[in-house]
Amino acid sequence: MSGAEFLLWMRGPGISFAALFFIAGVVLRLIEILMLGRTKNLAELRGSGSTAGMRTIATRFLPADANTFRRSLPTIVLGYLFHIGLFVVIFLLTPHIKLFQSVFHIGWPGLPTPVVDFFTVVALVSMLGLLWRRVSNRLLRFLSTGEDYLSWAVTFMPLLTGYLSYHHLLLPYSWMLGIHILSVALLLVIFPFTKLMHSFTLFIARYYNGAIAGEKGVQQ
Amino acid sequence: MTQPSLEKGVNILREQIDGPVAAFFSSCVHCGMCAEACLFYTETGDPKYTPIHKLEPMRRLWEREFTFAGRIKKWLGLAPPISDEELEQWQPVVYDSCTLCGRCSMVCPVGNDITYMIRRMREGMAASGNAPQGLIGATTRAVKLGSPMGVKLATLEAQARHVKISTGLDVPFDEEGAEYMVVLSSMEVVNYPEYLEAITRIFHEAGKRWTISTEAFEATNSGIQIGVSDIAAELVGRIVAAAEKLQVKTVITPECGHAYTALRWEGPNLIGRPFLFKVRHILEVLDDLREQGLLQTSGMENDRITFHDPCQLVRRGGVVDPPRNLLNMVSNNFVEMEDHGTMNWCCGAGGGVSANEAADEIRLKAFKRKKAQLESLEVETLVTACANCRIQLEEGIEENEMEIPVVGITEMLAAHLVEHPSSDEGEQP
Ligand code: SF4
Ligand code: SF4
């Protein structure tokens, strides 16, 4: 198989299959959660749970207060850098936007490639920092499971291979791009069965947390 | 309590897994931020006290039975079932080192309400026979004697006689149609009778009709702390029956954190229907009286004072402003701790920890957090609104050779109460 054939296959059936698997998996997981529901609160409520729930979805993007921020400083800073970098790379790189456009028929303006390139480096470096903390910090090492490392690896690979292919490093371009798409496919397939699901479920979690507190009149 | 067994425990734990629990477990990214919010971790540095880790057996049950991948793992024999040994091993982290304070739930970036889950996990622990002895004892006394500390009506009546002697006022028992029915915590009756005297005088001045039921005067609820909803419901049911019999408008819970949560927030859900009366914390009632001008005080405390927020009242209960409004009424030197209000640090003794001897050592270790807060403030008096916090604060302060008196808000207010000669009984001045 030539590099061009490999790339063609990955671009076509390879990634399509992975994407379908991803969608089915995510929907299944969300149904598993939402089906369980929450029993109605019979106490005399002090505030609207749904309003507070929606509010908490937004407020939890920021740390609770300055002292919380201080206490978990490296985790929070690296976490932000990584997530911002990842977001920019996925959604603001022009070739990615073109791909979304071909599937969903909606597009949006991207950032100049060198800027995205910079954010890729930010994401990669902060991910290395997060991994370093996971293995070196006593608390994080204790909490970490195989799944944490697996999730890290399948997220890191697309970033790395994307970076390498853009800079024409290591392998011929078509091979590297093919491997990049392969790594994305792997990410998509593994996604629904790991903590990567938090990208979707955190909205449900925050909503419930905020609603439970808001019904008691506690604002978060 | 019925005969516990592993099977019962697992069945009950399974029933506890609802949408929020599934969303929370699905979302955890193992970032460790909840640990930094938990005083049992910050004061020991031991990662096993990480809040989300306290739930590992429950998380495994959820994964095994409520997720697609987990069911496959279970089928392949890769997800062993929960064992008695495992639950027993988790007892110290689920009970001894969690006060259900709710601080972890405030900081989790994905929004997990970890405390909500620990409260639920205890249901499975208790049903499987893995609750601590101290809590089992307190719960048994609460069911049989009506009080976790075994305080009897006669003790309360004796306190009422003392109130009569020192104030000339009657503590009204079993008065039908009163506006308020007051419930008390055993700790208050035994250790802080000042409270009873304070409310007697305050309600008298406010011209409010109130009463105490001889059938249900205990406000605390061990069933909630140990995690047996049936018992919690029975204890709540006693108060509900008494309040409905006396046809009171409002039941007032005392200076106790979990009693408020038990009656105000869990109560109706435990008995499966809304109450026919309102439930208010004494601080909410006092704050209302203040607003209506029915609580008049004179003079100011000049001591530098601060307020320790009882977790169940403030962070988990939503009574945030009343204590502050009330303190500002009688103090011109009230300062806040660095982390206060909904972000306050627990005293270390809530959630049944104080009733559990196995937790004695870690409880006093956890107090170091409060100690650090107090030391940085250099206050002369510490005010709180929970008898359980107060005992822990007093013990911790003594243990650490500090000298800070601890006072309840209600009695502090009563000390400044403007009193009118009681010749025209019940009439408003
Ligand atoms: S803070 Fe939340 S996401 Fe982080 S480890 Fe704790 S429960 Fe998990
Ligand atoms: S509720 Fe409080 S004591 Fe319990 S785990 Fe959370 S922070 Fe720690």
XYZ file of C-alpha atoms and ligand atoms in Angstrom:
665
model
C 0.000 0.000 0.000
C 1.321 3.413 -0.878
C 1.095 6.435 1.359
C -1.544 7.922 -0.920
C -3.703 4.786 -0.773
C -3.439 4.625 2.987
C -4.413 8.264 3.306
C -7.324 7.785 0.946
C -8.646 4.852 2.938
C -8.263 6.654 6.268
C -9.961 9.744 4.913
C -12.848 7.709 3.604
C -14.120 4.544 5.253
C -11.632 4.652 8.154
C -12.646 7.929 9.710
C -16.321 7.528 8.784
C -16.549 4.258 10.627
C -14.823 5.744 13.672
C -17.121 8.762 13.636
C -20.242 6.615 13.517
C -18.924 4.484 16.337
C -18.199 7.645 18.324
C -21.679 9.057 17.836
C -23.389 5.788 18.705
C -21.201 5.371 21.787
C -21.743 8.896 23.061
C -25.500 8.705 22.537
C -25.609 5.370 24.350
C -23.669 6.759 27.290
C -25.862 9.835 27.529
C -28.990 7.710 27.434
C -27.570 5.494 30.184
C -27.285 8.558 32.387
C -30.389 10.510 31.476
C -32.629 7.455 31.729
C -31.880 7.208 35.433
C -33.224 10.696 36.113
C -33.651 12.322 39.479
C -36.639 12.051 41.800
C -38.687 15.158 42.364
C -37.667 17.197 45.385
C -40.645 17.417 47.753
C -39.112 19.996 50.096
C -40.371 23.569 49.951
C -37.846 24.989 47.496
C -36.011 28.226 48.004
C -35.093 28.796 44.390
C -35.403 27.396 40.921
C -33.243 24.327 40.442
C -33.123 24.615 36.673
C -31.989 28.248 36.712
C -29.258 27.453 39.220
C -28.305 24.371 37.243
C -27.831 26.368 34.048
C -25.883 28.941 35.989
C -23.520 26.354 37.410
C -22.836 24.984 33.923
C -21.345 28.400 33.205
C -19.767 29.256 36.562
C -17.826 25.987 36.850
C -15.676 27.056 33.934
C -13.906 29.166 36.555
C -12.433 28.053 39.893
C -14.706 28.536 42.915
C -12.549 31.278 44.430
C -9.001 32.610 44.632
C -7.938 30.183 47.353
C -9.205 27.186 45.410
C -7.228 28.478 42.459
C -4.108 28.840 44.574
C -4.413 25.379 46.076
C -4.557 23.620 42.726
C -2.548 26.122 40.723
C -0.526 23.808 38.410
C -3.511 21.585 37.658
C -5.717 24.552 36.834
C -3.192 26.480 34.743
C -2.052 23.443 32.771
C -5.656 22.307 32.456
C -6.751 25.625 30.956
C -3.792 25.832 28.584
C -4.362 22.299 27.382
C -8.111 22.720 26.877
C -7.785 26.080 25.142
C -5.040 24.740 22.884
C -7.057 21.663 22.051
C -10.180 23.690 21.320
C -8.331 26.037 18.986
C -6.669 23.179 17.139
C -9.842 21.163 16.671
C -12.222 23.943 15.773
C -10.177 26.808 14.371
C -7.750 25.116 11.995
C -8.943 25.802 8.462
C -8.597 22.222 7.125
C -10.627 20.999 10.133
C -13.320 23.602 9.513
C -13.487 22.512 5.874
C -14.018 18.961 7.076
C -16.830 19.971 9.433
C -18.320 22.026 6.620
C -18.360 19.069 4.268
C -20.223 17.003 6.849
C -22.497 19.479 8.628
C -22.739 22.181 5.954
C -21.886 24.934 8.385
C -18.603 26.730 8.511
C -16.916 29.474 10.454
C -13.736 31.483 9.991
C -10.490 29.841 11.104
C -7.286 31.270 12.518
C -4.083 31.665 10.479
C -2.229 28.347 10.471
C 0.872 29.631 12.292
C -1.383 30.752 15.161
C -3.006 27.343 15.359
C 0.447 25.851 15.194
C 1.374 27.834 18.262
C -1.681 26.579 20.119
C -0.767 23.025 19.137
C 2.548 23.484 20.855
C 0.785 24.968 23.873
C -1.501 21.948 24.062
C 1.335 19.486 23.597
C 3.576 21.069 26.186
C 0.812 21.455 28.764
C -0.183 17.838 28.208
C 3.380 16.781 28.907
C 3.220 18.888 32.047
C -0.030 17.222 33.107
C 1.468 13.795 32.493
C 4.524 14.734 34.481
C 2.329 15.767 37.377
C 0.311 12.594 37.141
C 3.390 10.455 37.614
C 5.334 12.655 40.009
C 2.699 14.113 42.347
C 1.785 11.733 45.163
C -1.920 12.554 45.148
C -2.329 12.330 41.384
C -0.271 9.162 41.088
C -2.500 7.590 43.723
C -5.691 8.575 41.896
C -4.526 7.645 38.406
C -5.621 4.479 36.677
C -4.731 2.873 33.373
C -7.671 4.699 31.869
C -6.131 8.059 32.716
C -2.961 7.190 30.825
C -4.876 5.682 27.928
C -7.043 8.802 27.629
C -3.933 10.919 27.742
C -2.231 8.918 25.003
C -5.147 8.887 22.580
C -5.544 12.647 23.001
C -1.847 13.366 22.673
C -1.301 11.357 19.501
C -3.583 13.346 17.160
C -1.988 16.577 18.371
C 1.502 15.240 17.869
C 0.895 13.634 14.463
C -0.981 16.705 13.293
C 1.954 18.843 14.266
C 4.458 16.501 12.592
C 2.504 16.282 9.370
C 2.058 20.038 9.121
C 5.799 20.495 9.498
C 6.588 17.590 7.151
C 8.658 15.875 9.803
C 9.676 12.263 10.339
C 7.603 10.607 7.591
C 6.425 11.512 4.080
C 3.462 13.879 4.310
C 0.774 11.494 3.100
C 1.856 8.787 5.527
C 2.000 11.167 8.440
C -1.371 12.671 7.603
C -2.786 9.168 7.271
C -1.407 8.295 10.691
C -2.840 11.538 12.039
C -6.299 10.558 10.849
C -5.771 7.062 12.200
C -4.951 8.487 15.609
C -8.108 10.598 15.493
C -10.087 7.488 14.600
C -8.602 5.740 17.596
C -9.523 8.658 19.816
C -13.091 8.617 18.535
C -13.481 4.898 19.111
C -12.072 4.943 22.615
C -13.762 8.178 23.638
C -17.221 6.939 24.707
C -15.812 4.339 27.054
C -13.421 6.470 29.013
C -13.337 9.613 31.106
C -13.063 11.532 27.837
C -16.864 11.412 28.033
C -16.600 14.249 30.523
C -16.608 16.631 27.545
C -20.333 15.866 27.307
C -21.334 14.641 30.736
C -19.855 17.558 32.655
C -22.786 19.632 31.473
C -25.175 17.153 33.065
C -23.038 16.889 36.204
C -22.808 20.647 36.653
C -26.489 21.054 35.982
C -27.443 18.534 38.647
C -24.968 19.927 41.166
C -26.204 23.462 40.594
C -29.844 22.396 40.676
C -29.484 20.437 43.912
C -27.775 23.415 45.563
C -30.023 26.031 43.964
C -33.200 24.407 45.227
C -31.784 24.999 48.700
C -30.943 28.575 47.879
C -27.198 28.053 47.583
C -25.702 29.910 44.649
C -22.511 28.611 43.106
C -32.218 -1.793 61.891
C -32.916 -5.015 60.053
C -30.266 -7.720 59.921
C -27.557 -6.431 57.594
C -26.034 -8.445 54.779
C -23.801 -7.885 51.793
C -26.656 -8.676 49.453
C -28.910 -6.102 51.085
C -26.101 -3.580 51.043
C -25.457 -4.021 47.342
C -29.159 -3.901 46.517
C -29.614 -0.696 48.449
C -26.487 0.826 46.980
C -27.795 0.013 43.521
C -31.027 1.865 44.297
C -28.966 4.897 45.241
C -27.493 5.238 41.774
C -29.551 7.861 39.966
C -28.956 10.271 37.103
C -26.777 12.665 39.089
C -24.598 9.839 40.422
C -24.130 8.384 36.941
C -23.316 11.825 35.525
C -20.815 12.476 38.304
C -18.966 9.186 37.927
C -18.927 9.579 34.146
C -17.357 13.003 34.440
C -14.513 12.553 36.919
C -11.139 13.252 35.312
C -9.014 12.395 38.356
C -7.695 15.925 38.666
C -7.407 15.773 42.460
C -8.931 19.185 43.101
C -11.554 17.749 45.435
C -8.739 16.509 47.673
C -7.384 20.020 48.069
C -10.833 21.122 49.209
C -11.207 18.412 51.855
C -9.840 19.090 55.308
C -9.131 15.414 55.871
C -6.719 15.492 52.970
C -5.213 18.919 53.603
C -4.511 18.136 57.251
C -3.053 14.668 56.696
C -1.634 14.803 53.171
C -2.827 11.231 52.713
C -4.315 10.705 49.222
C -6.687 8.020 50.481
C -8.801 10.884 51.849
C -9.500 12.217 48.366
C -13.266 12.733 48.297
C -13.944 10.911 45.026
C -11.804 7.988 46.164
C -14.102 7.521 49.153
C -16.677 6.321 46.634
C -14.640 3.698 44.829
C -16.854 0.681 45.698
C -19.951 2.589 44.590
C -18.192 3.680 41.414
C -17.317 0.079 40.656
C -20.905 -0.997 41.152
C -22.054 1.766 38.820
C -19.498 0.848 36.168
C -20.325 -2.849 36.379
C -24.053 -2.512 36.182
C -24.895 0.828 34.642
C -22.434 1.216 31.777
C -22.120 -0.686 28.535
C -18.369 -1.200 28.773
C -18.664 -2.206 32.432
C -21.229 -4.867 31.625
C -18.875 -6.313 29.040
C -16.037 -6.268 31.554
C -18.276 -7.979 34.090
C -19.243 -10.585 31.508
C -15.573 -11.218 30.733
C -14.891 -11.596 34.432
C -12.759 -8.445 34.521
C -14.927 -6.556 37.035
C -15.177 -8.484 40.297
C -18.290 -7.931 42.419
C -18.233 -5.837 45.587
C -17.132 -7.854 48.587
C -17.716 -7.452 52.291
C -13.981 -7.005 52.860
C -13.919 -4.144 50.387
C -16.776 -2.322 52.108
C -15.252 -2.927 55.507
C -11.998 -1.504 54.268
C -13.801 1.616 53.088
C -15.569 2.286 56.392
C -12.896 4.644 57.738
C -12.974 6.895 54.679
C -16.735 6.864 54.188
C -17.560 7.622 57.828
C -14.602 8.574 60.028
C -13.089 11.024 57.607
C -16.063 12.577 55.912
C -18.279 15.122 57.620
C -20.531 15.496 54.569
C -19.416 19.107 54.661
C -19.876 19.626 50.942
C -16.744 21.608 50.269
C -15.482 19.145 47.663
C -18.730 19.583 45.760
C -18.043 23.303 45.412
C -14.686 22.988 43.661
C -14.913 19.989 41.344
C -14.322 21.437 37.872
C -16.646 19.002 36.143
C -19.335 19.757 38.714
C -19.521 16.569 40.737
C -21.568 16.774 43.918
C -19.360 14.265 45.702
C -21.045 14.824 49.063
C -24.404 13.859 47.574
C -22.842 10.550 46.615
C -21.144 9.904 49.957
C -24.460 10.454 51.725
C -25.923 7.848 49.371
C -23.037 5.448 49.669
C -23.619 5.300 53.416
C -27.027 3.733 52.757
C -25.264 0.747 51.221
C -22.605 0.683 53.913
C -25.167 0.615 56.721
C -27.344 -2.008 55.043
C -24.339 -4.256 54.575
C -23.375 -3.944 58.224
C -20.401 -1.674 57.662
C -21.431 1.379 59.657
C -19.274 2.295 62.659
C -20.332 1.077 66.103
C -20.608 4.563 67.559
C -23.162 5.600 64.973
C -25.098 2.372 65.338
C -25.320 3.068 69.081
C -26.497 6.639 68.567
C -29.065 5.544 66.009
C -30.395 2.780 68.221
C -30.783 5.222 71.133
C -32.510 7.726 68.869
C -35.062 5.124 67.802
C -35.627 3.563 71.240
C -35.203 6.514 73.584
C -35.976 9.393 71.259
C -32.503 10.900 71.543
C -29.081 9.818 70.268
C -27.584 10.782 73.623
C -30.369 9.179 75.610
C -31.701 12.528 76.862
C -35.185 12.086 78.304
C -38.143 14.433 78.615
C -37.473 14.753 82.333
C -34.107 16.358 81.593
C -35.721 18.898 79.322
C -38.435 19.621 81.883
C -35.760 20.228 84.468
C -34.126 22.741 82.113
C -37.504 24.394 81.619
C -37.834 24.800 85.392
C -34.421 26.473 85.485
C -35.576 28.881 82.805
C -38.661 29.664 84.878
C -36.550 30.341 87.944
C -34.069 32.613 86.202
C -36.476 34.496 83.909
C -39.902 34.025 85.412
C -41.090 32.824 82.014
C -42.792 29.538 81.194
C -41.490 27.199 78.558
C -44.778 26.237 76.920
C -45.292 22.521 76.306
C -47.881 20.982 73.957
C -49.752 24.184 73.185
C -52.098 23.640 70.294
C -52.260 26.280 67.605
C -48.987 27.955 68.521
C -47.213 29.688 65.671
C -43.892 27.972 66.261
C -42.967 24.520 67.426
C -39.395 24.379 68.636
C -37.299 21.243 68.409
C -33.937 20.922 70.134
C -30.780 18.917 69.890
C -29.815 16.693 72.794
C -26.442 18.384 72.938
C -28.128 21.688 73.491
C -30.347 20.349 76.237
C -27.387 18.851 78.054
C -24.500 21.200 77.267
C -25.982 24.515 76.259
C -29.232 25.172 78.154
C -28.534 28.896 77.522
C -30.233 28.370 74.182
C -33.586 27.431 75.679
C -33.512 30.428 77.967
C -32.507 32.712 75.100
C -35.385 31.730 72.827
C -37.848 31.848 75.695
C -36.949 35.476 76.322
C -36.736 36.432 72.665
C -40.128 34.952 71.748
C -41.662 36.539 74.794
C -40.418 39.961 73.733
C -41.528 39.369 70.157
C -44.991 38.402 71.396
C -44.913 35.092 69.578
C -46.785 31.985 70.664
C -44.517 28.991 70.625
C -44.387 25.510 72.061
C -42.370 22.363 72.520
C -43.961 18.984 71.952
C -43.419 16.470 74.723
C -43.764 13.771 72.081
C -41.094 15.030 69.694
C -38.563 17.525 70.945
C -35.446 15.935 69.501
C -34.342 17.567 66.264
C -31.238 15.588 65.400
C -31.386 12.652 63.064
C -28.833 9.869 63.340
C -30.559 8.027 60.516
C -29.210 10.587 58.076
C -25.695 10.436 59.405
C -25.448 6.670 59.423
C -27.323 6.406 56.146
C -30.510 4.489 56.926
C -33.375 6.279 55.243
C -36.041 4.158 56.935
C -34.866 5.260 60.348
C -34.322 8.821 59.196
C -37.920 8.815 57.956
C -39.185 7.447 61.252
C -37.387 10.170 63.216
C -38.664 12.882 60.874
C -42.128 11.318 61.069
C -42.255 11.853 64.827
C -41.733 15.583 64.419
C -44.208 15.756 61.563
C -46.857 13.960 63.609
C -46.323 16.263 66.583
C -46.356 19.427 64.458
C -49.525 18.401 62.687
C -51.189 17.393 65.925
C -50.413 20.762 67.494
C -51.275 22.502 64.219
C -48.310 24.795 64.307
C -47.388 26.993 61.356
C -43.621 26.605 61.555
C -41.226 24.128 63.076
C -38.018 25.772 64.186
C -34.862 23.712 64.078
C -32.183 24.553 66.638
C -28.577 25.634 66.446
C -27.623 22.381 64.813
C -26.524 21.891 61.241
C -27.632 18.436 60.255
C -30.973 18.704 62.059
C -31.788 21.473 59.606
C -30.791 19.409 56.582
C -32.688 16.445 58.001
C -35.959 18.259 58.483
C -35.839 21.116 56.004
C -34.353 19.416 52.945
C -34.442 15.669 53.385
C -37.572 15.477 55.565
C -40.367 15.680 52.990
C -38.433 13.416 50.626
C -37.936 10.877 53.389
C -41.615 10.651 54.284
C -42.670 10.957 50.661
C -44.876 14.041 50.869
C -44.609 17.778 51.421
C -45.113 19.033 54.982
C -48.236 20.934 56.045
C -46.043 23.355 57.988
C -42.911 25.315 57.236
C -39.477 24.424 58.531
C -37.154 27.258 59.446
C -33.836 27.449 61.185
C -33.784 29.548 64.330
C -31.465 32.022 62.589
C -33.929 32.507 59.764
C -36.676 33.147 62.287
C -34.548 35.585 64.261
C -33.579 37.368 61.075
C -37.264 37.712 60.162
C -38.039 39.079 63.618
C -35.183 41.537 63.184
C -36.616 42.724 59.878
C -40.060 43.141 61.387
C -38.587 45.107 64.253
C -39.623 42.451 66.756
C -36.090 41.733 67.849
C -34.598 44.756 69.509
C -31.154 44.798 70.973
C -29.057 47.355 72.737
C -25.334 47.725 73.165
C -22.546 46.307 71.072
C -19.866 43.698 71.576
C -16.484 45.310 71.190
C -14.524 42.061 71.069
C -13.087 41.043 67.746
C -15.419 38.194 66.766
C -15.793 35.872 63.824
C -18.407 33.385 62.706
C -17.880 29.703 62.039
C -20.347 28.662 59.325
C -21.905 25.283 60.137
C -21.686 23.397 56.825
C -25.168 21.932 56.826
C -26.684 25.277 57.611
C -24.740 27.424 55.173
C -23.091 25.562 52.302
C -25.590 22.690 52.282
C -28.537 24.580 53.723
C -28.548 28.006 52.110
C -28.782 30.066 55.323
C -25.903 32.367 54.481
C -26.961 35.932 55.266
C -29.053 35.652 58.455
C -26.120 34.940 60.793
C -24.274 37.921 59.350
C -27.245 40.254 59.637
C -27.761 39.188 63.224
C -24.137 39.482 64.242
C -23.848 42.939 62.798
C -26.737 43.923 65.029
C -24.770 43.315 68.197
C -21.164 43.611 67.152
C -19.090 46.403 65.722
C -16.012 44.268 65.339
C -17.203 41.291 63.327
C -14.597 39.940 60.918
C -14.904 37.141 58.379
C -12.489 34.248 58.112
C -10.500 34.067 54.921
C -12.643 31.229 53.584
C -16.152 31.852 54.818
C -19.802 31.466 53.911
C -20.303 28.716 51.373
C -16.536 28.160 51.153
C -15.948 27.842 54.877
C -13.931 24.942 56.257
C -15.754 22.362 58.332
C -14.987 22.089 62.053
C -14.198 18.413 61.489
C -16.984 16.829 63.511
C -20.122 16.894 61.342
C -21.848 14.120 59.436
C -21.811 11.736 62.384
C -18.060 12.006 62.955
C -18.541 13.298 66.493
C -20.708 10.298 67.414
C -18.121 7.856 66.104
C -15.312 7.082 68.560
C -13.239 5.478 65.828
C -12.891 8.953 64.348
C -11.676 10.721 67.491
C -8.081 11.004 66.409
C -8.650 12.140 62.844
C -11.375 14.522 64.011
C -8.884 16.468 66.085
C -6.361 16.389 63.280
C -8.959 17.873 60.968
C -9.500 20.684 63.468
C -6.050 22.029 62.561
C -7.628 23.661 59.535
C -9.935 25.676 61.742
C -7.065 26.390 64.071
C -5.054 27.899 61.225
C -8.047 29.999 60.184
C -8.564 31.272 63.705
C -4.926 32.023 64.316
C -4.570 34.121 61.209
C -7.563 36.207 62.320
C -6.595 36.723 65.953
C -10.143 36.889 67.194
C -11.243 37.130 70.791
C -14.543 35.320 70.460
C -15.805 32.679 68.071
C -19.509 32.589 67.307
C -21.322 29.701 65.687
C -24.820 28.324 65.293
C -24.489 24.585 65.783
C -24.099 22.760 69.091
C -22.131 19.995 67.413
C -19.654 22.422 65.835
C -19.449 24.193 69.148
C -18.425 21.112 71.099
C -15.772 20.306 68.513
C -14.527 23.901 68.452
C -14.309 24.010 72.232
C -12.506 20.687 72.361
C -10.114 21.634 69.573
C -9.377 25.004 71.098
C -8.644 23.427 74.451
C -6.553 20.640 72.934
C -4.445 23.218 71.130
C -4.098 25.420 74.170
C -5.763 28.386 72.564
C -7.977 30.747 74.445
C -11.060 31.652 72.483
C -14.523 31.341 73.997
C -17.166 29.868 71.698
C -20.698 31.290 71.797
C -23.970 30.526 70.060
C -25.547 33.401 68.116
C -28.932 33.078 69.772
C -27.563 33.469 73.270
C -25.348 36.346 72.152
C -28.434 38.122 70.843
C -30.367 37.350 74.000
C -27.616 38.961 76.028
C -28.381 42.225 74.214
C -32.139 41.818 74.120
C -34.178 44.880 75.025
C -36.702 43.616 77.552
C -39.863 45.334 78.652
C -41.512 44.820 82.033
C -43.785 41.819 81.641
C -46.875 43.288 83.406
C -48.798 43.519 80.121
C -48.279 39.860 79.150
C -48.118 39.128 75.448
C -48.873 42.662 74.314
C -46.583 44.519 72.032
C -44.661 47.419 73.479
S -12.393 17.297 41.621
Fe -14.002 16.257 40.458
S -13.005 15.628 38.563
Fe -11.374 16.131 40.003
S -10.860 14.180 40.978
Fe -12.374 15.154 42.289
S -14.350 14.377 41.548
Fe -12.844 13.900 39.983
S -17.894 16.342 52.142
Fe -16.245 17.453 53.192
S -15.280 15.916 54.483
Fe -16.524 14.789 52.996
S -15.130 14.352 51.327
Fe -16.128 16.286 50.796
S -14.760 17.874 51.575
Fe -14.154 15.935 52.560
